[in-house]
Short mmCIF file of N, CA and C and ligand atoms in Angstrom, two decimals:
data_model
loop_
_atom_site.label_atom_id
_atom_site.label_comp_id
_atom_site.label_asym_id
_atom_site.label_seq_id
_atom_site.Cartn_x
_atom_site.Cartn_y
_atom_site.Cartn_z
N UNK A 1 -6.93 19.79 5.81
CA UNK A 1 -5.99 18.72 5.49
C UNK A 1 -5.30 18.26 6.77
N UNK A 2 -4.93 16.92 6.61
CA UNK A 2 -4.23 16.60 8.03
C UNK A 2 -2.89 15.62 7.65
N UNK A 3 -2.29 15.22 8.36
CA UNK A 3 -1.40 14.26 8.12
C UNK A 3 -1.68 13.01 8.97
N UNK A 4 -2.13 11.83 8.50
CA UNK A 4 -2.16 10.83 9.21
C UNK A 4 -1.28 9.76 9.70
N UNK A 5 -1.14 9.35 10.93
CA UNK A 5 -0.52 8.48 11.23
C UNK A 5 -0.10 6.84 10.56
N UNK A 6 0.90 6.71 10.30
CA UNK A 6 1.07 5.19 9.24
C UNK A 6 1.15 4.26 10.12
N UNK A 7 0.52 3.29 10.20
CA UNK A 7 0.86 1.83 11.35
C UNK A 7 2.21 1.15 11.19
N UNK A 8 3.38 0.99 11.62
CA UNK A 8 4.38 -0.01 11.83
C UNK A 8 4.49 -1.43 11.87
N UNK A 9 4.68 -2.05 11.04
CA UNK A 9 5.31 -3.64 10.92
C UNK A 9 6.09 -3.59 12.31
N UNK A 10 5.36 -4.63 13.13
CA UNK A 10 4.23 -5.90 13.00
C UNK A 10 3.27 -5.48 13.68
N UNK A 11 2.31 -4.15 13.65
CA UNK A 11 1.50 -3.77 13.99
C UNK A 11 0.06 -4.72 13.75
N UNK A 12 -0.54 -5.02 14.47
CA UNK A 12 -1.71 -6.59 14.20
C UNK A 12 -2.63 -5.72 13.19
N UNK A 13 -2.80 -4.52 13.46
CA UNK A 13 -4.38 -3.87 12.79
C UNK A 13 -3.57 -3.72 11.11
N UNK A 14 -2.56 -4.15 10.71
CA UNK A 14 -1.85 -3.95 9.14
C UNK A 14 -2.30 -5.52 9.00
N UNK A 15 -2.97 -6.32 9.48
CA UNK A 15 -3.20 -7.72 8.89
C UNK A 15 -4.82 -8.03 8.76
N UNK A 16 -5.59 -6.33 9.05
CA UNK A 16 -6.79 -6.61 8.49
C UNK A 16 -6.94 -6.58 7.25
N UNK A 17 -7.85 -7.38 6.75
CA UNK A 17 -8.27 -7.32 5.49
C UNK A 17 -9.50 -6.57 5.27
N UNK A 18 -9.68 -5.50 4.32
CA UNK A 18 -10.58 -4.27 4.03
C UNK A 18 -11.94 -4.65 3.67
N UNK A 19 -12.71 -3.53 3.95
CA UNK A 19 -14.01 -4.18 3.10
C UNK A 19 -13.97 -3.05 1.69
N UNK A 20 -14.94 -3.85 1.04
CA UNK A 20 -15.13 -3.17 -0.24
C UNK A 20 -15.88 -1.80 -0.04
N UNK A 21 -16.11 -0.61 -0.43
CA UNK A 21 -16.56 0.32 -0.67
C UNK A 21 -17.94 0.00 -1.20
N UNK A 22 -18.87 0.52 -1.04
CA UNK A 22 -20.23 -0.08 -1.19
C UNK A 22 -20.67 1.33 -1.86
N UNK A 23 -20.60 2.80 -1.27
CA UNK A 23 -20.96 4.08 -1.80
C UNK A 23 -19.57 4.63 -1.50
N UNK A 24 -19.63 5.99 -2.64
CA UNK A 24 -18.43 6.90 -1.96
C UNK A 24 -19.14 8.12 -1.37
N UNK A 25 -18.80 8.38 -0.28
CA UNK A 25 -19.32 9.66 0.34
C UNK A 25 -18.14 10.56 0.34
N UNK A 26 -18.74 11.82 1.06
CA UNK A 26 -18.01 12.96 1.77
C UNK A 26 -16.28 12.40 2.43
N UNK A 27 -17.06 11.92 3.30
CA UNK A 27 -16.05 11.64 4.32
C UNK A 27 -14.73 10.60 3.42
N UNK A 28 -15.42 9.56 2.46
CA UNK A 28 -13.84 9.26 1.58
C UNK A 28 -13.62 10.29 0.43
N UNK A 29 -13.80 11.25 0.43
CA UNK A 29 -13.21 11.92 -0.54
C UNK A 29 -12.26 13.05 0.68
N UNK A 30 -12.48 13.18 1.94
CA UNK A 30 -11.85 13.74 3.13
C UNK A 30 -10.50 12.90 3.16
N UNK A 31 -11.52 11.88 3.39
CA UNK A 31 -9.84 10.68 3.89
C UNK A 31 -8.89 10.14 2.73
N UNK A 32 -8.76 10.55 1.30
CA UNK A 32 -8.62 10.63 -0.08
C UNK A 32 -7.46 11.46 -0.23
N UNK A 33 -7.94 13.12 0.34
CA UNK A 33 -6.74 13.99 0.35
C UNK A 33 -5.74 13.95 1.45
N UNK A 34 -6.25 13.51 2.71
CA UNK A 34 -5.14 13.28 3.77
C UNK A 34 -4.46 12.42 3.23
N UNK A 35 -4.68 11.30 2.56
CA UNK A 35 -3.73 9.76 2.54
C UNK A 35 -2.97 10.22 1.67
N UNK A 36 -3.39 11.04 0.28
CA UNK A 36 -2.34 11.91 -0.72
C UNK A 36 -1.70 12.73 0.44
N UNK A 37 -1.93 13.80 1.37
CA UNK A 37 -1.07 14.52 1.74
C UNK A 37 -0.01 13.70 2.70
N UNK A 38 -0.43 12.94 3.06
CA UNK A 38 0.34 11.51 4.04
C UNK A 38 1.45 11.14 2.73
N UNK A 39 1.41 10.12 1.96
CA UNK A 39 1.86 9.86 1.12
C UNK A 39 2.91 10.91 0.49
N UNK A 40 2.24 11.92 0.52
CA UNK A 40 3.68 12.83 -0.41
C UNK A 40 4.85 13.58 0.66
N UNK A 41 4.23 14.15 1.55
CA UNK A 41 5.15 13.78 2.85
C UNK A 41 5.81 12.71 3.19
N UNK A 42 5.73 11.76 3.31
CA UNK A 42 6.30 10.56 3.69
C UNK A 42 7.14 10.26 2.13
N UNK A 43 7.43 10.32 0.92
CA UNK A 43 8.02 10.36 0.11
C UNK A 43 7.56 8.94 -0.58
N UNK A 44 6.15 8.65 0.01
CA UNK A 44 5.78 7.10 -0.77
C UNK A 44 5.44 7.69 -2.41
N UNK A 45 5.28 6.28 -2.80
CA UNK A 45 4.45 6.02 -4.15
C UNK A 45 3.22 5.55 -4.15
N UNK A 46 3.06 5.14 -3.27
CA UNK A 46 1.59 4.58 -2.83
C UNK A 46 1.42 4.21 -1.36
N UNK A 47 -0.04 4.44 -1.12
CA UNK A 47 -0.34 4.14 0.35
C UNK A 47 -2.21 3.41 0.05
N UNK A 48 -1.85 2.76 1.35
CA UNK A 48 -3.34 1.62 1.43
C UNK A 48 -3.82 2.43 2.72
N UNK A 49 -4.98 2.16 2.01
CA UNK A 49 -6.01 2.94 3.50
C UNK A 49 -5.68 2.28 5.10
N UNK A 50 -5.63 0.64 4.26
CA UNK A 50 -5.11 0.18 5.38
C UNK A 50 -3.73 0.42 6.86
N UNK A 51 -2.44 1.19 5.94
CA UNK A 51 -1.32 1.54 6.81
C UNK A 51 -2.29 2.88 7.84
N UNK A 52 -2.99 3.41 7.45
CA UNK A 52 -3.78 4.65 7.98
C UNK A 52 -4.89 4.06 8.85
N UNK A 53 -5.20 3.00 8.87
CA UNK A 53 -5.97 2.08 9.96
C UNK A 53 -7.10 2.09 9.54
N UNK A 54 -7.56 2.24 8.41
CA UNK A 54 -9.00 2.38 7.51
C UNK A 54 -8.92 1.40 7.08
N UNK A 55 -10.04 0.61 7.03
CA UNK A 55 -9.91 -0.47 6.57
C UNK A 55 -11.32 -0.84 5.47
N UNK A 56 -10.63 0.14 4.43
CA UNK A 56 -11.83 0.06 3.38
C UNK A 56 -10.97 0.01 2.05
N UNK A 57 -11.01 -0.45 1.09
CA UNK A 57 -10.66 -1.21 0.00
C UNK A 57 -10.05 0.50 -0.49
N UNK A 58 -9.08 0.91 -0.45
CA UNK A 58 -9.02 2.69 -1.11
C UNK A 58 -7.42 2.51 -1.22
N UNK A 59 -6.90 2.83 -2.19
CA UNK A 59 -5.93 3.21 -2.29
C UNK A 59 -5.28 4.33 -3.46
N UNK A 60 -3.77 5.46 -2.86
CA UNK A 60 -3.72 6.27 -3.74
C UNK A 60 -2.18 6.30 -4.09
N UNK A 61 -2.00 6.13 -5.08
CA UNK A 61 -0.59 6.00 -5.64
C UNK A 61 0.27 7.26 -6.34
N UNK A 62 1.40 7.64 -6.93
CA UNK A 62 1.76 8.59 -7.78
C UNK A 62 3.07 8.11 -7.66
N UNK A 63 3.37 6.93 -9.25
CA UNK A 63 4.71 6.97 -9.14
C UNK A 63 5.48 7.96 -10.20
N UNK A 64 4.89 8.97 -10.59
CA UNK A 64 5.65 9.88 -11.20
C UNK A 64 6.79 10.54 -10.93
N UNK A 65 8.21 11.24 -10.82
CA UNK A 65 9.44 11.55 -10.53
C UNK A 65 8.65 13.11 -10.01
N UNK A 66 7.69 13.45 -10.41
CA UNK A 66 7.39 15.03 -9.89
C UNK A 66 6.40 15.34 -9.36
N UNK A 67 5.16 13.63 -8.35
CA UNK A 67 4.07 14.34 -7.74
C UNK A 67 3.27 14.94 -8.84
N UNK A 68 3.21 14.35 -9.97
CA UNK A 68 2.35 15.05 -10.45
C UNK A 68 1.10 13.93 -11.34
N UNK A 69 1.25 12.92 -10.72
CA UNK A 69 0.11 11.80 -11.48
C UNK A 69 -0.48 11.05 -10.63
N UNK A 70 -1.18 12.10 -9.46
CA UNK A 70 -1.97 11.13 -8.16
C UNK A 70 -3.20 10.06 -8.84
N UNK A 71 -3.03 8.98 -8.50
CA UNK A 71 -3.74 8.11 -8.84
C UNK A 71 -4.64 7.51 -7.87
N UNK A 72 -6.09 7.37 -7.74
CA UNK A 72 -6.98 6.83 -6.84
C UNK A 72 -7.81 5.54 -7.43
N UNK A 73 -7.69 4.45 -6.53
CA UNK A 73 -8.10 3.33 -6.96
C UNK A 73 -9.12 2.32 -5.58
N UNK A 74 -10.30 2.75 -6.16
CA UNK A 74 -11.35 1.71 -4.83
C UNK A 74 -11.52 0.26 -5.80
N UNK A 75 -11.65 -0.03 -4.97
CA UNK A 75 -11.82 -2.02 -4.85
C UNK A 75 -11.32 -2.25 -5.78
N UNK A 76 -10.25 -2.15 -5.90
CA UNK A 76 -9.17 -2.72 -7.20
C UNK A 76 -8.84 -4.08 -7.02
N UNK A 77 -8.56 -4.69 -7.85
CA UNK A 77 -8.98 -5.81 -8.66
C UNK A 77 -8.44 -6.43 -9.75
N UNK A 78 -7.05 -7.40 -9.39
CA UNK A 78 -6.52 -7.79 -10.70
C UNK A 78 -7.15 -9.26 -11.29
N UNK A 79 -7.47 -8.53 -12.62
CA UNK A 79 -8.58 -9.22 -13.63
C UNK A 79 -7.65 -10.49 -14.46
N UNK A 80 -5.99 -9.85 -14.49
CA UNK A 80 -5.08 -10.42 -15.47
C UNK A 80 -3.48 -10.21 -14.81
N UNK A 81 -3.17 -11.11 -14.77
CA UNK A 81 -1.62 -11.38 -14.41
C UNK A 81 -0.68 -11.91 -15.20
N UNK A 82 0.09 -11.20 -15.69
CA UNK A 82 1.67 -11.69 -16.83
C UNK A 82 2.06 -13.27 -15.71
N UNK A 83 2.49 -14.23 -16.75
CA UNK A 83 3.21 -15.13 -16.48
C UNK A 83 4.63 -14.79 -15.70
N UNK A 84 5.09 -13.70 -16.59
CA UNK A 84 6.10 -13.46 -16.27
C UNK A 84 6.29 -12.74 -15.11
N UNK A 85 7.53 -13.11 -14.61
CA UNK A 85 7.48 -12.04 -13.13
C UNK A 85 8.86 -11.55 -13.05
N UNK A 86 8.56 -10.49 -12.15
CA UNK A 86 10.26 -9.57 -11.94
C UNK A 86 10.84 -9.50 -10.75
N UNK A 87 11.72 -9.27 -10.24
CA UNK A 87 12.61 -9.44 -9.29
C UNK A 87 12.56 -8.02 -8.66
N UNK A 88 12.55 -6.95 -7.82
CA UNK A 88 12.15 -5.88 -7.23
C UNK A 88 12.76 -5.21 -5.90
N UNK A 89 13.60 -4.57 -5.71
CA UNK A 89 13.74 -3.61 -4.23
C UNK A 89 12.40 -3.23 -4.04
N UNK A 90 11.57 -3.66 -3.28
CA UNK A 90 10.68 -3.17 -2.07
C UNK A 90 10.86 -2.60 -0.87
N UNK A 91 10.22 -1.11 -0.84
CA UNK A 91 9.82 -0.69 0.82
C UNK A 91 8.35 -0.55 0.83
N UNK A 92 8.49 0.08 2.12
CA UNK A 92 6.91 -0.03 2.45
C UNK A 92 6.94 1.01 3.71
N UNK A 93 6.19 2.09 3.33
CA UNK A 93 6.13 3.46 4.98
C UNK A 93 5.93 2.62 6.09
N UNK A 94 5.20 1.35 5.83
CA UNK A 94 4.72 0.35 7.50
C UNK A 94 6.22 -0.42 7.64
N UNK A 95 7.02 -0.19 6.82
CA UNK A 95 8.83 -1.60 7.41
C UNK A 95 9.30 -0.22 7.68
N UNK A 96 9.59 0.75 8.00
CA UNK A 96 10.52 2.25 7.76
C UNK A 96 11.73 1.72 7.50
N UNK A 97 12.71 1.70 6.49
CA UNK A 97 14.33 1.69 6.74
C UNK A 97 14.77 0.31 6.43
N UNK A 98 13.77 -0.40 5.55
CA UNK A 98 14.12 -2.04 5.27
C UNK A 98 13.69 -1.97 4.13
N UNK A 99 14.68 -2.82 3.15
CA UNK A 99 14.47 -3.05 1.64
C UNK A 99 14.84 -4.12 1.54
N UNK A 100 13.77 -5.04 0.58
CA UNK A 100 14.52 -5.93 0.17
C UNK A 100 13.81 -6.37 -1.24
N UNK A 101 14.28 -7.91 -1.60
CA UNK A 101 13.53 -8.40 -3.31
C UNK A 101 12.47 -9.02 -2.75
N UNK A 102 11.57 -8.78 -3.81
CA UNK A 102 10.18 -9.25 -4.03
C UNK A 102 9.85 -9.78 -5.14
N UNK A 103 9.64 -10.98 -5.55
CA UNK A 103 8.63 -11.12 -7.08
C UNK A 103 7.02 -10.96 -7.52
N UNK A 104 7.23 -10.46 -8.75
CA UNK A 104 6.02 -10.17 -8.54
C UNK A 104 5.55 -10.35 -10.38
N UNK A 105 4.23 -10.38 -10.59
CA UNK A 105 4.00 -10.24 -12.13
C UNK A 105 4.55 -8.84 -12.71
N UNK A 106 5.32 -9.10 -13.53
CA UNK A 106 5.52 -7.90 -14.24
C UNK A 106 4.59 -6.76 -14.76
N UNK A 107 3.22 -7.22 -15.60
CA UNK A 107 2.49 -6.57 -15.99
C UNK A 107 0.94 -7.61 -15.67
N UNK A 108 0.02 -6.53 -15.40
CA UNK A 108 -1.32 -7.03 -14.61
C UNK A 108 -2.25 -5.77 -15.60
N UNK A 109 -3.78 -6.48 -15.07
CA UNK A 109 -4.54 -5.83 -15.82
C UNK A 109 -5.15 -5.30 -14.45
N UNK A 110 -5.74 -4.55 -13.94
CA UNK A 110 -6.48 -4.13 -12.85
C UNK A 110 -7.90 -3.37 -13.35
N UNK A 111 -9.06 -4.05 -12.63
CA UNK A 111 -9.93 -3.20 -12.45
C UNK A 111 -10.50 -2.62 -11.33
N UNK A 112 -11.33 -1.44 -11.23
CA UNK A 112 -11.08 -0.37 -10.11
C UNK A 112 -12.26 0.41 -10.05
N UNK A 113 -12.77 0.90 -9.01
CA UNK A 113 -13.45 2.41 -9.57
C UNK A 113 -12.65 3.57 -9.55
N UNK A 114 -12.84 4.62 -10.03
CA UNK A 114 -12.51 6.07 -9.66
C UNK A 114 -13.60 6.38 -8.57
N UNK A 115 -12.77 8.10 -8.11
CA UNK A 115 -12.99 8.48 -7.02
C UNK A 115 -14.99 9.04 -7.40
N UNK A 116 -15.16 9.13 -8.55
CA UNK A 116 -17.00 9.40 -8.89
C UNK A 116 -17.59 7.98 -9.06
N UNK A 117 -17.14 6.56 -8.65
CA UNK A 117 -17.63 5.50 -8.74
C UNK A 117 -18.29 4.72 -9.95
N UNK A 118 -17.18 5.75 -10.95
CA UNK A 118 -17.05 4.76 -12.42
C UNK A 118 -16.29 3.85 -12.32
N UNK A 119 -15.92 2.21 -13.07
CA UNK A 119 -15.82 1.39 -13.09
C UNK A 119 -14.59 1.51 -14.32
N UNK A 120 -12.76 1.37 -13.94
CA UNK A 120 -12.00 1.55 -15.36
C UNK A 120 -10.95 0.35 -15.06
N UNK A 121 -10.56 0.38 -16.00
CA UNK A 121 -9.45 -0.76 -16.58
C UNK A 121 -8.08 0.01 -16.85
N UNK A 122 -7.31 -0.53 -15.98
CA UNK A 122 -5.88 -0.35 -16.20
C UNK A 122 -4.99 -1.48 -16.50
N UNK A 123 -3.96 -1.06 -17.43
CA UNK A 123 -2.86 -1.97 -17.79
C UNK A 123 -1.51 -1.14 -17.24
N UNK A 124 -0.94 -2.22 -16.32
CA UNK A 124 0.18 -1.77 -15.77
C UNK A 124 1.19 -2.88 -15.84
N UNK A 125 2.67 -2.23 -16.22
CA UNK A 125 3.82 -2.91 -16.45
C UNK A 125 4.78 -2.32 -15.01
N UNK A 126 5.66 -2.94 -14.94
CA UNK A 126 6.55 -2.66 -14.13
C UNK A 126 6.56 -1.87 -12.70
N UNK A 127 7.27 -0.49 -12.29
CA UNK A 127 6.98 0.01 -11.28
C UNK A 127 5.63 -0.02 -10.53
N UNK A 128 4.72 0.69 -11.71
CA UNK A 128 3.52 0.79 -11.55
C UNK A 128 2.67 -0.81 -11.09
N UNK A 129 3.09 -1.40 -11.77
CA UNK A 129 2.43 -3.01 -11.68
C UNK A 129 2.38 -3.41 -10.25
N UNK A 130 4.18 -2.99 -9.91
CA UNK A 130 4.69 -3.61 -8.88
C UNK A 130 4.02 -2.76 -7.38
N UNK A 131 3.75 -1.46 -7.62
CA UNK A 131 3.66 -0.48 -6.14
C UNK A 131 1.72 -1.16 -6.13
N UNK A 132 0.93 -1.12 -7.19
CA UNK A 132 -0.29 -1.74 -7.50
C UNK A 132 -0.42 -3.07 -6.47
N UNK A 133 0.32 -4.38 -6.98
CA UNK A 133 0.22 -5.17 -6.38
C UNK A 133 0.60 -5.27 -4.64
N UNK A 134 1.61 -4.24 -4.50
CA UNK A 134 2.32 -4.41 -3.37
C UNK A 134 1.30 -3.62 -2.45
N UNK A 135 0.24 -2.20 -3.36
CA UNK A 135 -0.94 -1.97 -1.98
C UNK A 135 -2.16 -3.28 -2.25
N UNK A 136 -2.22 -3.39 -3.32
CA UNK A 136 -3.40 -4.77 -2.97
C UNK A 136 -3.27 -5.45 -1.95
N UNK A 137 -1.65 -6.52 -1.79
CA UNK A 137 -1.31 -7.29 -0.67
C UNK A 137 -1.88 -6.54 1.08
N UNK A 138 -1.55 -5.21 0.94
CA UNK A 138 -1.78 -4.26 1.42
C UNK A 138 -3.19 -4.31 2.74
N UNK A 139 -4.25 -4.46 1.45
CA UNK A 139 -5.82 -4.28 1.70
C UNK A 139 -6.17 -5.72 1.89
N UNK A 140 -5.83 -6.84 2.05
CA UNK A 140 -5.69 -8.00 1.96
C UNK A 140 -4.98 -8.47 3.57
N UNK A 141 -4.17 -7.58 4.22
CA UNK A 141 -3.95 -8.10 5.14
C UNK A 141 -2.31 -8.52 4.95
N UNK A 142 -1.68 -7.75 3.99
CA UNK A 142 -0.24 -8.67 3.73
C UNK A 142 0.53 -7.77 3.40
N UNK A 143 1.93 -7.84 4.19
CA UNK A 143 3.15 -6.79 4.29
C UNK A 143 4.15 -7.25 3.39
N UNK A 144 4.92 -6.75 2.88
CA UNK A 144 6.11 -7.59 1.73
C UNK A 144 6.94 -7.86 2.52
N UNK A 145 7.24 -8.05 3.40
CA UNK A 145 8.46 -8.45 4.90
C UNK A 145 8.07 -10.35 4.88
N UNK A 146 6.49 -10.38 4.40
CA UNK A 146 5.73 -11.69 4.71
C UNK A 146 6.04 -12.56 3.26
N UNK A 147 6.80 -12.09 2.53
CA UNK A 147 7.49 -13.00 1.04
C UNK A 147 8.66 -13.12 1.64
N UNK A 148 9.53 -12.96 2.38
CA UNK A 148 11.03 -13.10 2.72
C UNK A 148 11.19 -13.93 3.73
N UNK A 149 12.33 -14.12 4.01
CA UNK A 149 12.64 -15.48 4.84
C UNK A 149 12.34 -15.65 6.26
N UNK A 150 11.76 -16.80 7.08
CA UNK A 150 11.16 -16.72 8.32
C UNK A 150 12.74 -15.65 8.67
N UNK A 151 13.77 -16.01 8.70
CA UNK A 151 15.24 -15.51 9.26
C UNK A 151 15.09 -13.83 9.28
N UNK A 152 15.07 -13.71 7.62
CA UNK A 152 14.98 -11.68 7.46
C UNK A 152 13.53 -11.54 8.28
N UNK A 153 12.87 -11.56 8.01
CA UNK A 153 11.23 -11.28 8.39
C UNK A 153 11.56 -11.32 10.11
N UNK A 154 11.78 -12.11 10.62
CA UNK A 154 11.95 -11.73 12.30
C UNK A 154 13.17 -10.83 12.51
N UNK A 155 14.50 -10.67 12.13
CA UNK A 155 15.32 -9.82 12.30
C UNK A 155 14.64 -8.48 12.23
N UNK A 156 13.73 -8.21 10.66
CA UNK A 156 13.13 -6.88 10.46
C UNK A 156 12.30 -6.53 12.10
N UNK A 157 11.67 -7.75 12.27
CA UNK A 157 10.74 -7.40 13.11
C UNK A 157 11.01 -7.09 14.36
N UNK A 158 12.16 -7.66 15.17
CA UNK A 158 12.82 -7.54 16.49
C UNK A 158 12.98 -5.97 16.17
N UNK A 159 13.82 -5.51 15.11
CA UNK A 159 14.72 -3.99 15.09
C UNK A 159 13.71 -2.93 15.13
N UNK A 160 12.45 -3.64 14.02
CA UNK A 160 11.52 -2.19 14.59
C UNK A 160 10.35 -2.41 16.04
N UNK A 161 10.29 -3.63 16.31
CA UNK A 161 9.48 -3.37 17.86
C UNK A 161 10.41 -2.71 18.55
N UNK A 162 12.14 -2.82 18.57
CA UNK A 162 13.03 -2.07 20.09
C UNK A 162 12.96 -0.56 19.45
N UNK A 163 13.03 -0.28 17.68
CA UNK A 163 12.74 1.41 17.47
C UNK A 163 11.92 1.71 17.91
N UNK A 164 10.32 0.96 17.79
CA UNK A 164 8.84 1.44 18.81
C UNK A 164 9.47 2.01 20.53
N UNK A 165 9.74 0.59 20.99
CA UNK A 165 9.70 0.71 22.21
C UNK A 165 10.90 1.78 22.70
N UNK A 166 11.96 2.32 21.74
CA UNK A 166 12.81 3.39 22.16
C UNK A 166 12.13 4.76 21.98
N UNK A 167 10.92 4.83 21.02
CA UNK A 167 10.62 6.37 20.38
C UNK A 167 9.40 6.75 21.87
N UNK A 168 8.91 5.14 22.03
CA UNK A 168 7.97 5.56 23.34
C UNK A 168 8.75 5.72 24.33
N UNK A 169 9.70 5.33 25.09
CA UNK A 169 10.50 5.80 26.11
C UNK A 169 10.57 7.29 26.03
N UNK A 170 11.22 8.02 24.94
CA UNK A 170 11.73 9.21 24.43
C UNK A 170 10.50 10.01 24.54
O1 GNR B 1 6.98 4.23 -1.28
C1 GNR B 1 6.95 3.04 -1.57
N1 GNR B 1 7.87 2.56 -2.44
C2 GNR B 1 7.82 1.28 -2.98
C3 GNR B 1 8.95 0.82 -3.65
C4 GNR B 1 8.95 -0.44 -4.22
C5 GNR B 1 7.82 -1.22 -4.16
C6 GNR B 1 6.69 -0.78 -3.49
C7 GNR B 1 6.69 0.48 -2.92
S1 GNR B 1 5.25 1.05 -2.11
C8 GNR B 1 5.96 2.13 -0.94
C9 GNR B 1 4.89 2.90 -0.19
C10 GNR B 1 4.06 1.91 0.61
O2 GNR B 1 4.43 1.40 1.63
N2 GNR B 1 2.90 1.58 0.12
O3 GNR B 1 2.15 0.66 0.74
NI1 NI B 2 3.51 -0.60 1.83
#
């Protein structure tokens, strides 16, 4: 097991967009448990292969209160989107230490494979809906800093390039 490194907003390689998973091998079921052991360390709910600099359609979520409902989702895929949408505190392990609102569909239908490259259907409302959509944007090339105002969105961005450039001095 390892712990992998998360990329930082406005890191350029967080604006690739992933490719799809074509087979699952060895090696993503390797890079599967690091991004869970990444993720639960880091105190996320979800992480995109992409913050880990992989840039293959994979992502693993667990918004349960006890770590105990790891969820794995390749080339996910929303099939269905609620009209309705919700208003949201967003973070993200790639902004460290920045929250803000996001809208988003409340409830979505997603399709996905599992980690044996069966093909399932999920219905998700709320949290879940919301951490879902927010790694899709994710694998797509898109940070939630990039829904907020040119104004917030560069403030975020000045404060964490001078945290970069202070942790590399140090
Ligand atoms: O840990 C996380 N919390 C969170 C809270 C509200 C909306 C989305 C998220 S996802 C985030 C982890 C992360 O950065 N995933 O990409
Ligand atoms: Ni994120």
């Amino acid at each position: 097991m390892a712990l992998l490194t998360i990329l930082s907003y406005p890191d350029p390689r967080l604006q690739t967009v992933a490719r799809p998973i074509t087979r699952i091998e060895e090696h993503h079921h390797l890079l599967i448990r690091d991004m869970f052991e990444t993720m639960y360390e880091s105190k996320g709910i979800g992480l995109a292969a992409t913050q880990v600099n992989h840039h293959e359609r994979l992502i693993v979520m667990d918004v349960s209160e006890d770590a105990s409902k790891p969820m794995i989702l390749i080339n996910p895929r929303i099939i269905w989107s609620s009209s309705e949408r919700v208003m949201a505190e967003e973070g993200c392990l790639s902004v460290p230490g920045f929250y803000d609102g996001v809208e988003r569909a409340k409830e979505i239908n997603v399709e996905f494979l599992n980690e044996r490259g069966d093909i399932n259907t999920l219905q998700a409302q709320d949290l879940l809906a919301i951490c879902i959509q927010h790694e899709i944007d994710h694998l797509e090339g898109k940070v939630f800093v990039e829904y907020l105002s040119f104004l917030k969105r560069n403030r975020i961005k000045t404060k964490l390039l001078k945290a970069q450039r202070e942790q590399e001095r140090a």
